[in-house]
Short mmCIF file of C-alpha atoms in Angstrom, two decimals:
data_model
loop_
_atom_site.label_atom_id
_atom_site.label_comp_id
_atom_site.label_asym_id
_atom_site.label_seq_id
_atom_site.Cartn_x
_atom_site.Cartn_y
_atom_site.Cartn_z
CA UNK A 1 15.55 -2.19 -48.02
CA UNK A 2 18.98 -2.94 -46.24
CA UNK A 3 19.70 -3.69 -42.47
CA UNK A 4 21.94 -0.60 -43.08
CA UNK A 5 19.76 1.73 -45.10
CA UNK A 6 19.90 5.36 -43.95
CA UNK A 7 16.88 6.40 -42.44
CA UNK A 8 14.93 10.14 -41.83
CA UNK A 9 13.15 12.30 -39.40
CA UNK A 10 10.96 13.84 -41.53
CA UNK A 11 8.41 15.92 -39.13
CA UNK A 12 8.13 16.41 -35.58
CA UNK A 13 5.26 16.42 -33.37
CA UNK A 14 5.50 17.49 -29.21
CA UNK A 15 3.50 18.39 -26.13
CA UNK A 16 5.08 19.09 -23.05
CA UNK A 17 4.93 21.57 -19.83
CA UNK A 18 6.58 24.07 -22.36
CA UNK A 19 3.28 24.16 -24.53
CA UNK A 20 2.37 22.47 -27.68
CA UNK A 21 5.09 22.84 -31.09
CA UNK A 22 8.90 23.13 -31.58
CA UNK A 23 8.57 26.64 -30.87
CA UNK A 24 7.61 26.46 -27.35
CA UNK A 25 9.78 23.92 -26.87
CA UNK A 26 13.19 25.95 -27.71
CA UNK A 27 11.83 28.73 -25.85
CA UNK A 28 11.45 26.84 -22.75
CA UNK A 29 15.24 24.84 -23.74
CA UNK A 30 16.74 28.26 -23.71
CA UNK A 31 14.95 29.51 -20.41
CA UNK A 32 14.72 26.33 -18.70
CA UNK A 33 13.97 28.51 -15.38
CA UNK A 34 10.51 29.30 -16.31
CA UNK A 35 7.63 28.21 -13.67
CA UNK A 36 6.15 25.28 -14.08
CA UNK A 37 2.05 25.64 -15.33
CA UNK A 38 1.09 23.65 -12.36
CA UNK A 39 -1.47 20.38 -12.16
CA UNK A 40 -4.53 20.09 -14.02
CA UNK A 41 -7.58 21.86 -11.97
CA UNK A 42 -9.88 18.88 -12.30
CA UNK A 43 -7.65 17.15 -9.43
CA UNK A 44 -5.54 19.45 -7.72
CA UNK A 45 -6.29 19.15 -4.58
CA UNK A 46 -4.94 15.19 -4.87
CA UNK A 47 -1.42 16.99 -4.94
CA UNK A 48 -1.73 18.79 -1.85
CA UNK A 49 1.69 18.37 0.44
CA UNK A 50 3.14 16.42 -2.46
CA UNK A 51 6.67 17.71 -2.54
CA UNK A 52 8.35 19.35 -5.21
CA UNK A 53 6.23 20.94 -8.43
CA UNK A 54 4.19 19.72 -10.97
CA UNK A 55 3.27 20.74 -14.95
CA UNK A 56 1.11 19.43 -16.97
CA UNK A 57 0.46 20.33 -20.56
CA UNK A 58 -1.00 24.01 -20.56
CA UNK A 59 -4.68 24.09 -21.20
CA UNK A 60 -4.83 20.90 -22.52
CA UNK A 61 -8.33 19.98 -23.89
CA UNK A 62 -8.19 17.08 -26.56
CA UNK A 63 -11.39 18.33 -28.59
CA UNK A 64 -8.93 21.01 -29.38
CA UNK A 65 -7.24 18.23 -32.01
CA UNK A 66 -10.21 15.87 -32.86
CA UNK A 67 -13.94 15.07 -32.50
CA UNK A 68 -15.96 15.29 -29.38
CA UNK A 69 -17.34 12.07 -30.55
CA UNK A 70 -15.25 8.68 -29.12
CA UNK A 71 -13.31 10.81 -26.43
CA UNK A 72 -15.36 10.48 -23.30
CA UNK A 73 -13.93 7.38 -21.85
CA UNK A 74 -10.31 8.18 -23.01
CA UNK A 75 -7.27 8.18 -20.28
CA UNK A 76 -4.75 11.20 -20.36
CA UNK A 77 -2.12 9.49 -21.99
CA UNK A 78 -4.05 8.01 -24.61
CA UNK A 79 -5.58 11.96 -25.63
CA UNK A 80 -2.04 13.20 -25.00
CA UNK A 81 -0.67 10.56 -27.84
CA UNK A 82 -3.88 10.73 -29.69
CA UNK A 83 -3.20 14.78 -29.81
CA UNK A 84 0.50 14.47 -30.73
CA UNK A 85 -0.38 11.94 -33.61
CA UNK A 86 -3.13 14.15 -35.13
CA UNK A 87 -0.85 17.51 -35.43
CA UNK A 88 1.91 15.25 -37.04
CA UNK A 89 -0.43 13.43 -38.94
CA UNK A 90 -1.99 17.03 -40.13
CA UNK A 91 1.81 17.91 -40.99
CA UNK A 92 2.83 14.99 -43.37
CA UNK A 93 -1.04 15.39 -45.07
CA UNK A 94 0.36 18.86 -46.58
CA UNK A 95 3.14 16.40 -48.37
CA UNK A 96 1.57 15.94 -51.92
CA UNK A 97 3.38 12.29 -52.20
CA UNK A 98 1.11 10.95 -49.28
CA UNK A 99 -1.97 9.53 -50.70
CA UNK A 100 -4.40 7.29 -48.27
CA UNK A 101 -2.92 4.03 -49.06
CA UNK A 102 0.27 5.31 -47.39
CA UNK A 103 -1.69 5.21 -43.96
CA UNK A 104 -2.26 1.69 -44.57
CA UNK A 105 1.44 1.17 -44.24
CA UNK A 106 2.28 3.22 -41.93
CA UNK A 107 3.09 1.88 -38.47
CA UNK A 108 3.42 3.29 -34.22
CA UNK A 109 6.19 2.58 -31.94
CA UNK A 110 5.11 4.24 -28.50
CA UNK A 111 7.53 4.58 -25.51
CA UNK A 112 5.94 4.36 -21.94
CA UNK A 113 7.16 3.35 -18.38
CA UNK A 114 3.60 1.43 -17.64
CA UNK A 115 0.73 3.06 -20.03
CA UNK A 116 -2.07 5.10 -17.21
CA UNK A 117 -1.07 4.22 -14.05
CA UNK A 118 -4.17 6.18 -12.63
CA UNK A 119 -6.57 3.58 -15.45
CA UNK A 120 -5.14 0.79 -14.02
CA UNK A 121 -5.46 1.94 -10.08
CA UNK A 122 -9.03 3.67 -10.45
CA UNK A 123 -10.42 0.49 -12.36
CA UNK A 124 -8.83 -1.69 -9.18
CA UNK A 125 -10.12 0.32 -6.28
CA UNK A 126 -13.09 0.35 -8.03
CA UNK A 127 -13.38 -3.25 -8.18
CA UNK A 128 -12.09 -3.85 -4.89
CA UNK A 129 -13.74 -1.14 -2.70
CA UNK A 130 -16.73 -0.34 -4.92
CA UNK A 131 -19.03 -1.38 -7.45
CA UNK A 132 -17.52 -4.60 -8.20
CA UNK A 133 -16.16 -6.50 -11.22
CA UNK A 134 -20.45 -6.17 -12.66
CA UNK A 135 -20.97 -2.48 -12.38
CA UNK A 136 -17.78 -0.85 -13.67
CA UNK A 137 -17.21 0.60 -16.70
CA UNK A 138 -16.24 -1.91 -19.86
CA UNK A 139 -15.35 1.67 -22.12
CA UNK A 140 -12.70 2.12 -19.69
CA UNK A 141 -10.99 -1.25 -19.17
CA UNK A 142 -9.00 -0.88 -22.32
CA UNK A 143 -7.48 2.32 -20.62
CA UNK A 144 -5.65 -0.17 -18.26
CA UNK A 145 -3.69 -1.80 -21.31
CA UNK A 146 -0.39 -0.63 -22.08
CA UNK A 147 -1.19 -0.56 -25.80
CA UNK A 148 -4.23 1.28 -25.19
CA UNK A 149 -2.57 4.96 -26.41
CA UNK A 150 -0.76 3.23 -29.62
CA UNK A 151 -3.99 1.19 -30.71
CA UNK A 152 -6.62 4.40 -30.62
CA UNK A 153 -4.01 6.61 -32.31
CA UNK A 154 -4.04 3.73 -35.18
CA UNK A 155 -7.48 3.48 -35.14
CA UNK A 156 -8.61 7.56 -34.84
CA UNK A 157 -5.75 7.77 -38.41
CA UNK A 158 -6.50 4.17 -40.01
CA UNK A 159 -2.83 3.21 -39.49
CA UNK A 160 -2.61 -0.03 -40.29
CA UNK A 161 1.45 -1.26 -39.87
CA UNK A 162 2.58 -2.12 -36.94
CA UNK A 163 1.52 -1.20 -33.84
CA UNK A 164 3.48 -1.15 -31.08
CA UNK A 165 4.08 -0.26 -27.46
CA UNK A 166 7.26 -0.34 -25.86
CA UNK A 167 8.06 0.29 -22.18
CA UNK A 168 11.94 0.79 -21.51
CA UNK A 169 12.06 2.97 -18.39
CA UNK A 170 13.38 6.49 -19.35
CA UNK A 171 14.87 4.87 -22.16
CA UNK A 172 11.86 3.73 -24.10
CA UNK A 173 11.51 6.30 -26.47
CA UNK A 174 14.76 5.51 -27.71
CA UNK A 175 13.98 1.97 -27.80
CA UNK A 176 10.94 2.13 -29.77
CA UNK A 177 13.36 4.33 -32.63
CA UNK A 178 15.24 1.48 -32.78
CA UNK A 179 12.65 -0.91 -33.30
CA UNK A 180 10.75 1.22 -35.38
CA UNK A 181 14.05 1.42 -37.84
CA UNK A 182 14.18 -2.70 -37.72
CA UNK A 183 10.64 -2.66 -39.14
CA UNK A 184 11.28 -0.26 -41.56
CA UNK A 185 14.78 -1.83 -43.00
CA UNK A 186 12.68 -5.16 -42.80
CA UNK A 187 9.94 -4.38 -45.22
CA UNK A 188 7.62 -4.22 -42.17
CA UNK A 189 6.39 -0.36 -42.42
CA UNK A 190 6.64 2.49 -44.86
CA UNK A 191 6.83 4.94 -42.05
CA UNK A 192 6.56 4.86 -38.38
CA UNK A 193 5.21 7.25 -35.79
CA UNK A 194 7.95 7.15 -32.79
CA UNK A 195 7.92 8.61 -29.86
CA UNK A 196 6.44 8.49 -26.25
CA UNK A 197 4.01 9.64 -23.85
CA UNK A 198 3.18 9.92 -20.28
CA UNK A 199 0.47 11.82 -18.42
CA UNK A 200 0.44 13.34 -15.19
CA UNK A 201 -1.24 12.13 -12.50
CA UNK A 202 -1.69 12.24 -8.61
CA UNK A 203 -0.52 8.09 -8.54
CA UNK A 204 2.75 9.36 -10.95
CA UNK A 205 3.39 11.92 -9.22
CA UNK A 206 3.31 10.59 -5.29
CA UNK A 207 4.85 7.46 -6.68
CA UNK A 208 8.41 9.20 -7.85
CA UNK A 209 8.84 11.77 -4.96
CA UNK A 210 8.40 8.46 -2.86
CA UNK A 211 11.13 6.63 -4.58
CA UNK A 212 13.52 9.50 -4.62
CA UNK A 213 14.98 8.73 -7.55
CA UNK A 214 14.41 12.62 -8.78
CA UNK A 215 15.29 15.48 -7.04
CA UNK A 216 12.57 17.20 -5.79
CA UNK A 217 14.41 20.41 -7.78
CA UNK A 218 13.29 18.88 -10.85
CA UNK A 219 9.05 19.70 -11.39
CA UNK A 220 6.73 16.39 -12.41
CA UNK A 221 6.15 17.21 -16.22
CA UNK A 222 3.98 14.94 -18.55
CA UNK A 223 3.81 15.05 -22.62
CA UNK A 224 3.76 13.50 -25.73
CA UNK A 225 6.73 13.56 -28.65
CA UNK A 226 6.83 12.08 -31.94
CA UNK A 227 8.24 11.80 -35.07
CA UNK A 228 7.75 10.66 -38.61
CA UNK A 229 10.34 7.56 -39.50
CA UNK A 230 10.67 7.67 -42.86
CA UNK A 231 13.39 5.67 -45.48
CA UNK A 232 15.82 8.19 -46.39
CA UNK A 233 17.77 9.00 -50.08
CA UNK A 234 17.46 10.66 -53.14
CA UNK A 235 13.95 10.74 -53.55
CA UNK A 236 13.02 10.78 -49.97
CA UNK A 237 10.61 14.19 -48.54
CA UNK A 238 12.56 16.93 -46.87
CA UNK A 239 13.68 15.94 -43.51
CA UNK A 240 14.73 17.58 -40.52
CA UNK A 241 17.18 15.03 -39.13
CA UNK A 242 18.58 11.68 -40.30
CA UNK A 243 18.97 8.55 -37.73
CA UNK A 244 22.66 8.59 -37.79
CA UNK A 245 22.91 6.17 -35.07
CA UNK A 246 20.76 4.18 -32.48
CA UNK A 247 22.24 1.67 -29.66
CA UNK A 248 20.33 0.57 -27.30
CA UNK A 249 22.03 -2.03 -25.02
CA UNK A 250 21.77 -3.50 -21.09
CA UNK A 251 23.72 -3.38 -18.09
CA UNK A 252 23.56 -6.78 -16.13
CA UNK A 253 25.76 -5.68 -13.27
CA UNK A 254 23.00 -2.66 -11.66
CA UNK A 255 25.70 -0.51 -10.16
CA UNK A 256 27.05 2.58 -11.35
CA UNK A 257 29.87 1.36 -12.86
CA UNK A 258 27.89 -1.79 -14.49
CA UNK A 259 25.59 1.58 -15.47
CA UNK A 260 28.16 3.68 -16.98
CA UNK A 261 30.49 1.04 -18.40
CA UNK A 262 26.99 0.19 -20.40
CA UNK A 263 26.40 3.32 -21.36
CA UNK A 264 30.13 3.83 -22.65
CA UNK A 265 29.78 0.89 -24.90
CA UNK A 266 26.57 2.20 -26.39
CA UNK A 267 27.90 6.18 -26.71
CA UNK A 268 30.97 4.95 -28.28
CA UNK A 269 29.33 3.00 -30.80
CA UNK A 270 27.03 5.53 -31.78
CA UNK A 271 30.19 8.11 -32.25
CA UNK A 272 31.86 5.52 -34.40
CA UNK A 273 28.77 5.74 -36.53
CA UNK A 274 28.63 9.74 -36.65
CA UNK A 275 32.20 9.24 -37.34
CA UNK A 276 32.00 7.31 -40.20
CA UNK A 277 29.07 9.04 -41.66
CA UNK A 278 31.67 12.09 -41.41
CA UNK A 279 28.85 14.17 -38.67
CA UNK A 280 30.85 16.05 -36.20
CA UNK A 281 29.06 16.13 -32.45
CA UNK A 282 28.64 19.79 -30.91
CA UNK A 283 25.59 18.90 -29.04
CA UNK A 284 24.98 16.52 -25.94
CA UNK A 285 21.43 16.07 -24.76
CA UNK A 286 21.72 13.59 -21.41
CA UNK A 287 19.06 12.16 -19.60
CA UNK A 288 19.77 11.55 -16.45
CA UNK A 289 20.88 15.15 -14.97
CA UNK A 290 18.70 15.73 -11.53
CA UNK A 291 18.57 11.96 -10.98
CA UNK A 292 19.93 9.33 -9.10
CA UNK A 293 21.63 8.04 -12.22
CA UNK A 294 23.18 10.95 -13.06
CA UNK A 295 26.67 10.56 -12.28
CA UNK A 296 26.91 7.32 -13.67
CA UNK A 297 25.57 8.98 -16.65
CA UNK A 298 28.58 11.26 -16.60
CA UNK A 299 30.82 9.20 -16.24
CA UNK A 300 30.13 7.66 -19.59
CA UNK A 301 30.07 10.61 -21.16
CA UNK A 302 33.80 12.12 -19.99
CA UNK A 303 35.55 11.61 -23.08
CA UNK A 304 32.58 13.67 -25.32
CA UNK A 305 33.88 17.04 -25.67
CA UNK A 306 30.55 19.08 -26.50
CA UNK A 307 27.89 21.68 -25.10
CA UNK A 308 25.21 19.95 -23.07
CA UNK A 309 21.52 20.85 -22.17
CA UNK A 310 19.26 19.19 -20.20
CA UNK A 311 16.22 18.65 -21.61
CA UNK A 312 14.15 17.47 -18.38
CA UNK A 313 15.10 21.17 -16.88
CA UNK A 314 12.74 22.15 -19.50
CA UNK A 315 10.15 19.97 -19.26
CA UNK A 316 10.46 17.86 -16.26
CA UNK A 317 10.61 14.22 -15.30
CA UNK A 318 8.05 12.64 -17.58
CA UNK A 319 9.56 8.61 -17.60
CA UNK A 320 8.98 7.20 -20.92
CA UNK A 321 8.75 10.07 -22.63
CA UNK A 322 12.21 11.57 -21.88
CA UNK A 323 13.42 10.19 -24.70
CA UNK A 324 10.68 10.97 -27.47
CA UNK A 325 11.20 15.01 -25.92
CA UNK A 326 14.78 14.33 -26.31
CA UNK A 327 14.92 13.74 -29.92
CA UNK A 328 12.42 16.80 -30.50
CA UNK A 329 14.53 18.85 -28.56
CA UNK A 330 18.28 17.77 -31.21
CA UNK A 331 15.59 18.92 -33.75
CA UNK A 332 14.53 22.28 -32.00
CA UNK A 333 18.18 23.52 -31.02
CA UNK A 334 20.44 21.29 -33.42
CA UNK A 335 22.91 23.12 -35.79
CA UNK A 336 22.48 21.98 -39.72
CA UNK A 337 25.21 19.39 -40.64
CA UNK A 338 26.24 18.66 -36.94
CA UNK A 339 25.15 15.50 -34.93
CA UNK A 340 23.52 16.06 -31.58
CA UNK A 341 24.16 12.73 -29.22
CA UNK A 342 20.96 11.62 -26.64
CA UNK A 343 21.88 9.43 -24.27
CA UNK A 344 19.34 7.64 -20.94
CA UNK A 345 20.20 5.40 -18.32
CA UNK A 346 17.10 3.59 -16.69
CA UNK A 347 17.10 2.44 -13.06
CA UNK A 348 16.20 -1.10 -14.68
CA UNK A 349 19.88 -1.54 -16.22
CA UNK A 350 18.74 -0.26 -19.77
CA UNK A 351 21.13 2.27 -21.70
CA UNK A 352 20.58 4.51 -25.01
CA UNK A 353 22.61 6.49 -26.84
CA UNK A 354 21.38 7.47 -30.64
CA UNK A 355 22.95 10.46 -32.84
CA UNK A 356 20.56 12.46 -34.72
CA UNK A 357 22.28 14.44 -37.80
CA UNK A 358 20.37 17.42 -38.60
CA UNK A 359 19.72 18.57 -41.92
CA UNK A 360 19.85 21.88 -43.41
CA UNK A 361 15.38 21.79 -43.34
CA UNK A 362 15.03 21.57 -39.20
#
């Protein structure tokens, strides 16, 4: 297909502190004030005097979505991905058109900050204060790879495209849409699963009220988010948004100005997109509100004249998935036939800005 063939959003797969579906989602969008669920009980007490609040998923469990059988030495954010993938994946069977070969050609682009943090810090202490590099665990070393949550998802479904992890800051959800569409336009992938994921953990957790880069107002969430990338046109499935634009771009000079002047560039090319594709913007979903970055985020976004909600309000600072529970949220509260604009600044000097259109189906 083209560099600039049209491409759609045809299902849409999310965990988060709100609960599991679309459903809770909007609920939680439209009463962002709701408590948090709190941390997981297996290792609560490891957030004792930790400041601020945490959520994780409610009630997680992932034999609740697959198999008992290959789970035991999975991390958190693989079984959070792993779940998302397998209710999306359950979605798109119902499609008549999707036959197994299609699997074979279809593709993952994961967003993450750094994969498990707590896989890669457990396996070191372990080494280094405990049973040594002989007596730990080989099952669990693959948990300490950033690709780890991608390559089981592909391997639990028999994807077999291209698999993919990318790690973008807050932006990285966003990134991997836009690398997912390259593939696509390329010939690379029929489909692709985008998104991102991120657990919660005690090392997260302690490791972002210690930077200070989030206000302690805003609760620790963790999640997964993704969506089915799909060529759009006449004879394309029913979709629930089309990728109207995606820009995702770099700030050299790490200031807020070098931040927002980035961020500009990006919002107002992905305007003159939704422009030209005749979608109107009532919608604004930033990512940055309750951070440091926040009012360079602003800033860039002056001259936009629509309503905003903040999607991490609803289900908290989860890093590289921001961005995948960004573009579930346009879905969950978008208005047919108008364009809902996502923007994220990362404290590395990446920017994003992407316009979902959504369709009459969402």
């Amino acid at each position: 297909m083209s560099a600039a063939a049209e491409l759609q959003i045809s299902d849409v797969s999310v965990l988060s502190a709100a609960g599991v579906g679309l459903d809770a989602l909007r609920a939680r969008l439209r009463e962002p004030g709701a408590a948090p669920g709190g941390a997981p009980a297996e290792d609560i007490t490891q957030y004792e005097g930790l400041p601020g609040q945490v959520a994780a998923v409610p009630d997680f469990t992932i034999t609740d979505y697959v198999p008992r059988k290959g789970t035991k030495n999975l991390d958190r954010t693989t079984k959070l991905g792993l779940a998302a993938a397998t209710l999306l994946k359950r979605s798109l069977d119902e499609r008549a058109e999707i036959g197994e070969a299609s699997w074979a050609s279809t593709g993952i682009a994961m967003g993450t900050v750094v994969g498990s943090l707590r896989s890669s810090v457990d396996l070191d202490i372990d080494i280094i204060e405990g049973k040594g590099t002989d007596l730990v665990n080989p099952a669990v070393f693959p948990n300490t790879t950033m690709n780890c949550c991608a390559s089981q998802i592909a391997i639990w479904h028999s994807f077999r495209g291209p698999n993919s992890t990318l790690a973008n800051g807050t932006v990285s959800a966003l990134s991997a849409l836009a690398y997912a569409a390259r593939l696509i336009r390329c010939g690379h992938a029929e489909r692709m699963l985008v998104g991102g994921v991120e657990e919660l953990s005690p090392h997260t957790a302690w490791g972002i009220r210690l930077k200070k880069e989030v206000q302690e107002s805003v609760f620790i969430g963790e999640g997964a988010a993704l969506v089915a990338l799909e060529p759009a046109g006449a004879d394309a499935s029913p979709a629930v948004a089309t990728v109207t634009a995606c820009e995702v771009m770099f700030a050299p000079e790490r200031t807020q100005a070098g931040r927002t002047a980035a961020l500009r560039r990006a919002v107002d090319r992905a305007r003159a997109a939704a422009e030209a594709a005749g979608t109107g913007i009532d919608l604004v979903l930033p990512g940055n509100v309750g951070t440091a970055l926040q009012t360079a985020e602003e800033s860039a976004l002056d001259h936009v004249d629509a309503e905003r909600v903040d999607v991490r309000a609803a289900v908290g600072e989860c890093g590289g998935a921001l961005g995948a529970m960004q573009l579930a949220a346009a879905v969950a509260l978008g208005r047919p036939g108008t364009g809902v604009l996502i923007t994220g600044v990362d404290e590395s000097g990446a920017v994003a800005a992407a316009v979902l259109t959504i369709e009459e189906h969402a």
